[in-house]
Amino acid sequence: MTIQWETPNPLGWNRVDVSALAASAARELGFCPGDPIEPIVEKLGGEIVYGDLTDDESDSGSIRIEPSKFVINIPLNTSPLRDRFTIAHELGHYVLHYLMPNRDLPDGRKIRYLSAQRYGSDQTEYEANWFAAAFLMPSDTFKAEYIQKGGDLLKVAEHFKVSPSAASVRAKSLNLI
């Protein structure tokens, strides 16, 4: 049997709504800022595979979702901090573009097989990035940490275990800089 892989469709949600869902998901899963993200993937029935990615996978990471499991593929040539954001981004695809639509699709139709690669700048990628940022760096916690650290983005990034670039983008999105 040949698997018919679907690509994600955007939910069409704005950043605020995606961020609220991500923060809620993190709380429900018992994830706190700075915690390892790998146990969350395992808790949800997923697996993380590090290796050389194939031609049909993005060199930044990808996810393949099947009815009872999913695999997040991470390249070997990236840093642990980048990998952490990529894993959260792929979890965003899982929650936003697989779980949410399957909850709401009419007539019992379900997405069975979904494949997403981390590249491009379409709405699904924006949604997954917003999810990752809010999952790893919830807004209230981020704002408090930013103030406590005197706006030192290197220290803030260290607290959340993200790259300085990710912390900077999050600070800008929250109008802190």
PDB file of C-alpha atoms in Angstrom:
ATOM      1  CA  MET A   1       0.000   0.000   0.000  1.00  0.00           C
ATOM      2  CA  THR A   2       1.328   3.429  -0.942  1.00  0.00           C
ATOM      3  CA  ILE A   3       0.846   6.085   1.706  1.00  0.00           C
ATOM      4  CA  GLN A   4      -0.787   9.278   0.500  1.00  0.00           C
ATOM      5  CA  TRP A   5       0.949  12.013   2.537  1.00  0.00           C
ATOM      6  CA  GLU A   6      -0.992  15.224   3.019  1.00  0.00           C
ATOM      7  CA  THR A   7       0.655  18.585   3.564  1.00  0.00           C
ATOM      8  CA  PRO A   8      -0.532  20.862   6.363  1.00  0.00           C
ATOM      9  CA  ASN A   9      -3.253  23.409   5.822  1.00  0.00           C
ATOM     10  CA  PRO A  10      -3.192  26.606   7.868  1.00  0.00           C
ATOM     11  CA  LEU A  11      -5.716  27.024  10.643  1.00  0.00           C
ATOM     12  CA  GLY A  12      -5.911  30.720   9.796  1.00  0.00           C
ATOM     13  CA  TRP A  13      -5.465  31.697  13.419  1.00  0.00           C
ATOM     14  CA  ASN A  14      -3.610  34.837  14.461  1.00  0.00           C
ATOM     15  CA  ARG A  15      -0.447  34.890  16.575  1.00  0.00           C
ATOM     16  CA  VAL A  16      -2.344  35.595  19.810  1.00  0.00           C
ATOM     17  CA  ASP A  17      -4.666  32.590  19.417  1.00  0.00           C
ATOM     18  CA  VAL A  18      -1.861  30.220  18.391  1.00  0.00           C
ATOM     19  CA  SER A  19       0.252  31.456  21.304  1.00  0.00           C
ATOM     20  CA  ALA A  20      -2.591  30.912  23.767  1.00  0.00           C
ATOM     21  CA  LEU A  21      -3.064  27.342  22.536  1.00  0.00           C
ATOM     22  CA  ALA A  22       0.691  26.673  22.769  1.00  0.00           C
ATOM     23  CA  ALA A  23       0.910  28.008  26.323  1.00  0.00           C
ATOM     24  CA  SER A  24      -2.126  25.934  27.291  1.00  0.00           C
ATOM     25  CA  ALA A  25      -0.627  22.812  25.695  1.00  0.00           C
ATOM     26  CA  ALA A  26       2.652  23.350  27.568  1.00  0.00           C
ATOM     27  CA  ARG A  27       0.782  23.643  30.880  1.00  0.00           C
ATOM     28  CA  GLU A  28      -1.344  20.556  30.169  1.00  0.00           C
ATOM     29  CA  LEU A  29       1.750  18.550  29.278  1.00  0.00           C
ATOM     30  CA  GLY A  30       3.593  19.723  32.393  1.00  0.00           C
ATOM     31  CA  PHE A  31       6.256  21.534  30.370  1.00  0.00           C
ATOM     32  CA  CYS A  32       8.001  24.448  32.078  1.00  0.00           C
ATOM     33  CA  PRO A  33      10.359  26.910  30.384  1.00  0.00           C
ATOM     34  CA  GLY A  34      13.842  25.441  30.171  1.00  0.00           C
ATOM     35  CA  ASP A  35      12.668  21.839  30.629  1.00  0.00           C
ATOM     36  CA  PRO A  36      13.907  19.211  28.174  1.00  0.00           C
ATOM     37  CA  ILE A  37      11.465  18.935  25.267  1.00  0.00           C
ATOM     38  CA  GLU A  38      12.272  15.332  24.317  1.00  0.00           C
ATOM     39  CA  PRO A  39      10.078  13.799  27.073  1.00  0.00           C
ATOM     40  CA  ILE A  40       7.102  15.778  25.730  1.00  0.00           C
ATOM     41  CA  VAL A  41       7.574  14.253  22.281  1.00  0.00           C
ATOM     42  CA  GLU A  42       7.719  10.780  23.841  1.00  0.00           C
ATOM     43  CA  LYS A  43       4.655  11.511  26.013  1.00  0.00           C
ATOM     44  CA  LEU A  44       2.696  12.348  22.848  1.00  0.00           C
ATOM     45  CA  GLY A  45       3.786   9.122  21.115  1.00  0.00           C
ATOM     46  CA  GLY A  46       6.506  10.652  18.988  1.00  0.00           C
ATOM     47  CA  GLU A  47      10.130   9.947  18.279  1.00  0.00           C
ATOM     48  CA  ILE A  48      13.021  12.250  17.422  1.00  0.00           C
ATOM     49  CA  VAL A  49      15.502  10.997  14.855  1.00  0.00           C
ATOM     50  CA  TYR A  50      18.818  12.761  14.305  1.00  0.00           C
ATOM     51  CA  GLY A  51      20.529  12.101  11.007  1.00  0.00           C
ATOM     52  CA  ASP A  52      21.121  13.068   7.434  1.00  0.00           C
ATOM     53  CA  LEU A  53      17.819  14.157   5.973  1.00  0.00           C
ATOM     54  CA  THR A  54      16.598  12.831   2.639  1.00  0.00           C
ATOM     55  CA  ASP A  55      15.987  14.907  -0.453  1.00  0.00           C
ATOM     56  CA  ASP A  56      12.275  15.208   0.316  1.00  0.00           C
ATOM     57  CA  GLU A  57      12.938  16.562   3.815  1.00  0.00           C
ATOM     58  CA  SER A  58      13.920  20.094   4.708  1.00  0.00           C
ATOM     59  CA  ASP A  59      17.504  20.533   5.845  1.00  0.00           C
ATOM     60  CA  SER A  60      16.042  22.302   8.897  1.00  0.00           C
ATOM     61  CA  GLY A  61      13.819  19.475  10.107  1.00  0.00           C
ATOM     62  CA  SER A  62      10.568  17.723   9.328  1.00  0.00           C
ATOM     63  CA  ILE A  63       7.718  15.734  10.818  1.00  0.00           C
ATOM     64  CA  ARG A  64       5.846  12.708   9.514  1.00  0.00           C
ATOM     65  CA  ILE A  65       2.623  11.853  11.293  1.00  0.00           C
ATOM     66  CA  GLU A  66       0.818   8.530  11.057  1.00  0.00           C
ATOM     67  CA  PRO A  67      -2.358   7.450  12.876  1.00  0.00           C
ATOM     68  CA  SER A  68      -0.656   6.357  16.110  1.00  0.00           C
ATOM     69  CA  LYS A  69       2.818   7.850  15.955  1.00  0.00           C
ATOM     70  CA  PHE A  70       4.954  10.630  14.584  1.00  0.00           C
ATOM     71  CA  VAL A  71       8.624  11.124  13.806  1.00  0.00           C
ATOM     72  CA  ILE A  72      10.479  14.416  14.012  1.00  0.00           C
ATOM     73  CA  ASN A  73      13.615  14.424  11.878  1.00  0.00           C
ATOM     74  CA  ILE A  74      16.458  16.703  12.925  1.00  0.00           C
ATOM     75  CA  PRO A  75      19.615  17.285  10.844  1.00  0.00           C
ATOM     76  CA  LEU A  76      23.058  16.594  12.265  1.00  0.00           C
ATOM     77  CA  ASN A  77      24.518  19.967  11.288  1.00  0.00           C
ATOM     78  CA  THR A  78      22.552  22.215  13.674  1.00  0.00           C
ATOM     79  CA  SER A  79      23.045  23.272  17.285  1.00  0.00           C
ATOM     80  CA  PRO A  80      21.134  21.867  20.279  1.00  0.00           C
ATOM     81  CA  LEU A  81      19.435  25.249  20.807  1.00  0.00           C
ATOM     82  CA  ARG A  82      18.309  25.351  17.177  1.00  0.00           C
ATOM     83  CA  ASP A  83      17.183  21.718  17.438  1.00  0.00           C
ATOM     84  CA  ARG A  84      15.078  22.571  20.485  1.00  0.00           C
ATOM     85  CA  PHE A  85      13.195  25.272  18.577  1.00  0.00           C
ATOM     86  CA  THR A  86      12.839  22.974  15.552  1.00  0.00           C
ATOM     87  CA  ILE A  87      11.345  20.232  17.736  1.00  0.00           C
ATOM     88  CA  ALA A  88       8.860  22.724  19.219  1.00  0.00           C
ATOM     89  CA  HIS A  89       8.077  23.965  15.683  1.00  0.00           C
ATOM     90  CA  GLU A  90       7.340  20.410  14.530  1.00  0.00           C
ATOM     91  CA  LEU A  91       5.169  19.880  17.619  1.00  0.00           C
ATOM     92  CA  GLY A  92       3.328  22.970  16.431  1.00  0.00           C
ATOM     93  CA  HIS A  93       2.538  21.216  13.148  1.00  0.00           C
ATOM     94  CA  TYR A  94       1.398  18.157  15.097  1.00  0.00           C
ATOM     95  CA  VAL A  95      -0.975  20.118  17.346  1.00  0.00           C
ATOM     96  CA  LEU A  96      -2.140  22.809  14.913  1.00  0.00           C
ATOM     97  CA  HIS A  97      -2.235  20.977  11.604  1.00  0.00           C
ATOM     98  CA  TYR A  98      -3.005  17.409  12.669  1.00  0.00           C
ATOM     99  CA  LEU A  99      -4.736  17.236  16.061  1.00  0.00           C
ATOM    100  CA  MET A 100      -6.866  20.389  15.717  1.00  0.00           C
ATOM    101  CA  PRO A 101      -8.215  19.665  12.204  1.00  0.00           C
ATOM    102  CA  ASN A 102      -8.933  16.034  13.113  1.00  0.00           C
ATOM    103  CA  ARG A 103     -11.030  17.285  15.997  1.00  0.00           C
ATOM    104  CA  ASP A 104     -13.118  19.518  13.726  1.00  0.00           C
ATOM    105  CA  LEU A 105     -13.306  17.774  10.330  1.00  0.00           C
ATOM    106  CA  PRO A 106     -16.869  16.973   9.263  1.00  0.00           C
ATOM    107  CA  ASP A 107     -18.338  13.596   8.279  1.00  0.00           C
ATOM    108  CA  GLY A 108     -15.728  11.574  10.139  1.00  0.00           C
ATOM    109  CA  ARG A 109     -13.036  12.558   7.639  1.00  0.00           C
ATOM    110  CA  LYS A 110      -9.644  12.429   9.273  1.00  0.00           C
ATOM    111  CA  ILE A 111      -6.137  13.352   8.233  1.00  0.00           C
ATOM    112  CA  ARG A 112      -4.301  10.058   8.520  1.00  0.00           C
ATOM    113  CA  TYR A 113      -0.841  10.836   7.157  1.00  0.00           C
ATOM    114  CA  LEU A 114       0.695  14.299   7.338  1.00  0.00           C
ATOM    115  CA  SER A 115       4.165  15.393   6.320  1.00  0.00           C
ATOM    116  CA  ALA A 116       5.636  18.852   6.936  1.00  0.00           C
ATOM    117  CA  GLN A 117       9.096  20.195   6.203  1.00  0.00           C
ATOM    118  CA  ARG A 118      10.537  23.210   8.006  1.00  0.00           C
ATOM    119  CA  TYR A 119      11.151  25.695   5.225  1.00  0.00           C
ATOM    120  CA  GLY A 120       9.367  28.468   3.466  1.00  0.00           C
ATOM    121  CA  SER A 121       7.267  31.280   4.812  1.00  0.00           C
ATOM    122  CA  ASP A 122       3.655  30.357   4.289  1.00  0.00           C
ATOM    123  CA  GLN A 123       0.901  30.602   6.911  1.00  0.00           C
ATOM    124  CA  THR A 124       1.451  27.049   8.214  1.00  0.00           C
ATOM    125  CA  GLU A 125       5.108  27.845   8.895  1.00  0.00           C
ATOM    126  CA  TYR A 126       4.204  31.099  10.648  1.00  0.00           C
ATOM    127  CA  GLU A 127       1.679  29.236  12.804  1.00  0.00           C
ATOM    128  CA  ALA A 128       4.228  26.548  13.720  1.00  0.00           C
ATOM    129  CA  ASN A 129       6.826  29.213  14.578  1.00  0.00           C
ATOM    130  CA  TRP A 130       4.349  31.115  16.753  1.00  0.00           C
ATOM    131  CA  PHE A 131       3.480  27.861  18.504  1.00  0.00           C
ATOM    132  CA  ALA A 132       7.147  27.016  19.122  1.00  0.00           C
ATOM    133  CA  ALA A 133       7.947  30.479  20.497  1.00  0.00           C
ATOM    134  CA  ALA A 134       4.994  30.483  22.893  1.00  0.00           C
ATOM    135  CA  PHE A 135       5.515  26.857  23.934  1.00  0.00           C
ATOM    136  CA  LEU A 136       9.180  27.435  24.810  1.00  0.00           C
ATOM    137  CA  MET A 137       8.831  31.057  25.973  1.00  0.00           C
ATOM    138  CA  PRO A 138       5.326  31.794  27.327  1.00  0.00           C
ATOM    139  CA  SER A 139       4.625  35.519  27.137  1.00  0.00           C
ATOM    140  CA  ASP A 140       4.094  36.289  30.835  1.00  0.00           C
ATOM    141  CA  THR A 141       7.129  34.275  31.902  1.00  0.00           C
ATOM    142  CA  PHE A 142       9.210  35.764  29.101  1.00  0.00           C
ATOM    143  CA  LYS A 143       8.273  39.339  29.998  1.00  0.00           C
ATOM    144  CA  ALA A 144       9.072  38.766  33.677  1.00  0.00           C
ATOM    145  CA  GLU A 145      12.411  37.146  32.864  1.00  0.00           C
ATOM    146  CA  TYR A 146      13.269  39.925  30.398  1.00  0.00           C
ATOM    147  CA  ILE A 147      12.652  42.564  33.084  1.00  0.00           C
ATOM    148  CA  GLN A 148      14.468  40.568  35.783  1.00  0.00           C
ATOM    149  CA  LYS A 149      17.506  40.156  33.513  1.00  0.00           C
ATOM    150  CA  GLY A 150      17.523  43.857  32.634  1.00  0.00           C
ATOM    151  CA  GLY A 151      16.805  43.173  28.970  1.00  0.00           C
ATOM    152  CA  ASP A 152      19.950  41.049  28.566  1.00  0.00           C
ATOM    153  CA  LEU A 153      18.833  38.746  25.776  1.00  0.00           C
ATOM    154  CA  LEU A 154      21.788  36.389  26.231  1.00  0.00           C
ATOM    155  CA  LYS A 155      20.716  35.718  29.820  1.00  0.00           C
ATOM    156  CA  VAL A 156      17.062  35.442  28.813  1.00  0.00           C
ATOM    157  CA  ALA A 157      17.948  32.977  26.049  1.00  0.00           C
ATOM    158  CA  GLU A 158      19.996  30.955  28.524  1.00  0.00           C
ATOM    159  CA  HIS A 159      17.048  30.776  30.925  1.00  0.00           C
ATOM    160  CA  PHE A 160      14.703  29.438  28.235  1.00  0.00           C
ATOM    161  CA  LYS A 161      17.420  27.311  26.590  1.00  0.00           C
ATOM    162  CA  VAL A 162      16.864  28.918  23.198  1.00  0.00           C
ATOM    163  CA  SER A 163      19.198  30.758  20.868  1.00  0.00           C
ATOM    164  CA  PRO A 164      19.778  34.484  21.371  1.00  0.00           C
ATOM    165  CA  SER A 165      18.147  34.953  17.965  1.00  0.00           C
ATOM    166  CA  ALA A 166      14.955  33.153  19.099  1.00  0.00           C
ATOM    167  CA  ALA A 167      14.877  35.230  22.298  1.00  0.00           C
ATOM    168  CA  SER A 168      15.322  38.424  20.280  1.00  0.00           C
ATOM    169  CA  VAL A 169      12.469  37.550  17.913  1.00  0.00           C
ATOM    170  CA  ARG A 170      10.249  36.719  20.896  1.00  0.00           C
ATOM    171  CA  ALA A 171      11.131  40.011  22.615  1.00  0.00           C
ATOM    172  CA  LYS A 172      10.248  41.917  19.434  1.00  0.00           C
ATOM    173  CA  SER A 173       6.963  40.055  19.018  1.00  0.00           C
ATOM    174  CA  LEU A 174       6.040  40.994  22.595  1.00  0.00           C
ATOM    175  CA  ASN A 175       6.984  44.657  21.952  1.00  0.00           C
ATOM    176  CA  LEU A 176       9.797  44.573  24.508  1.00  0.00           C
ATOM    177  CA  ILE A 177      12.375  45.916  22.036  1.00  0.00           C
TER     178      ILE A 177
END
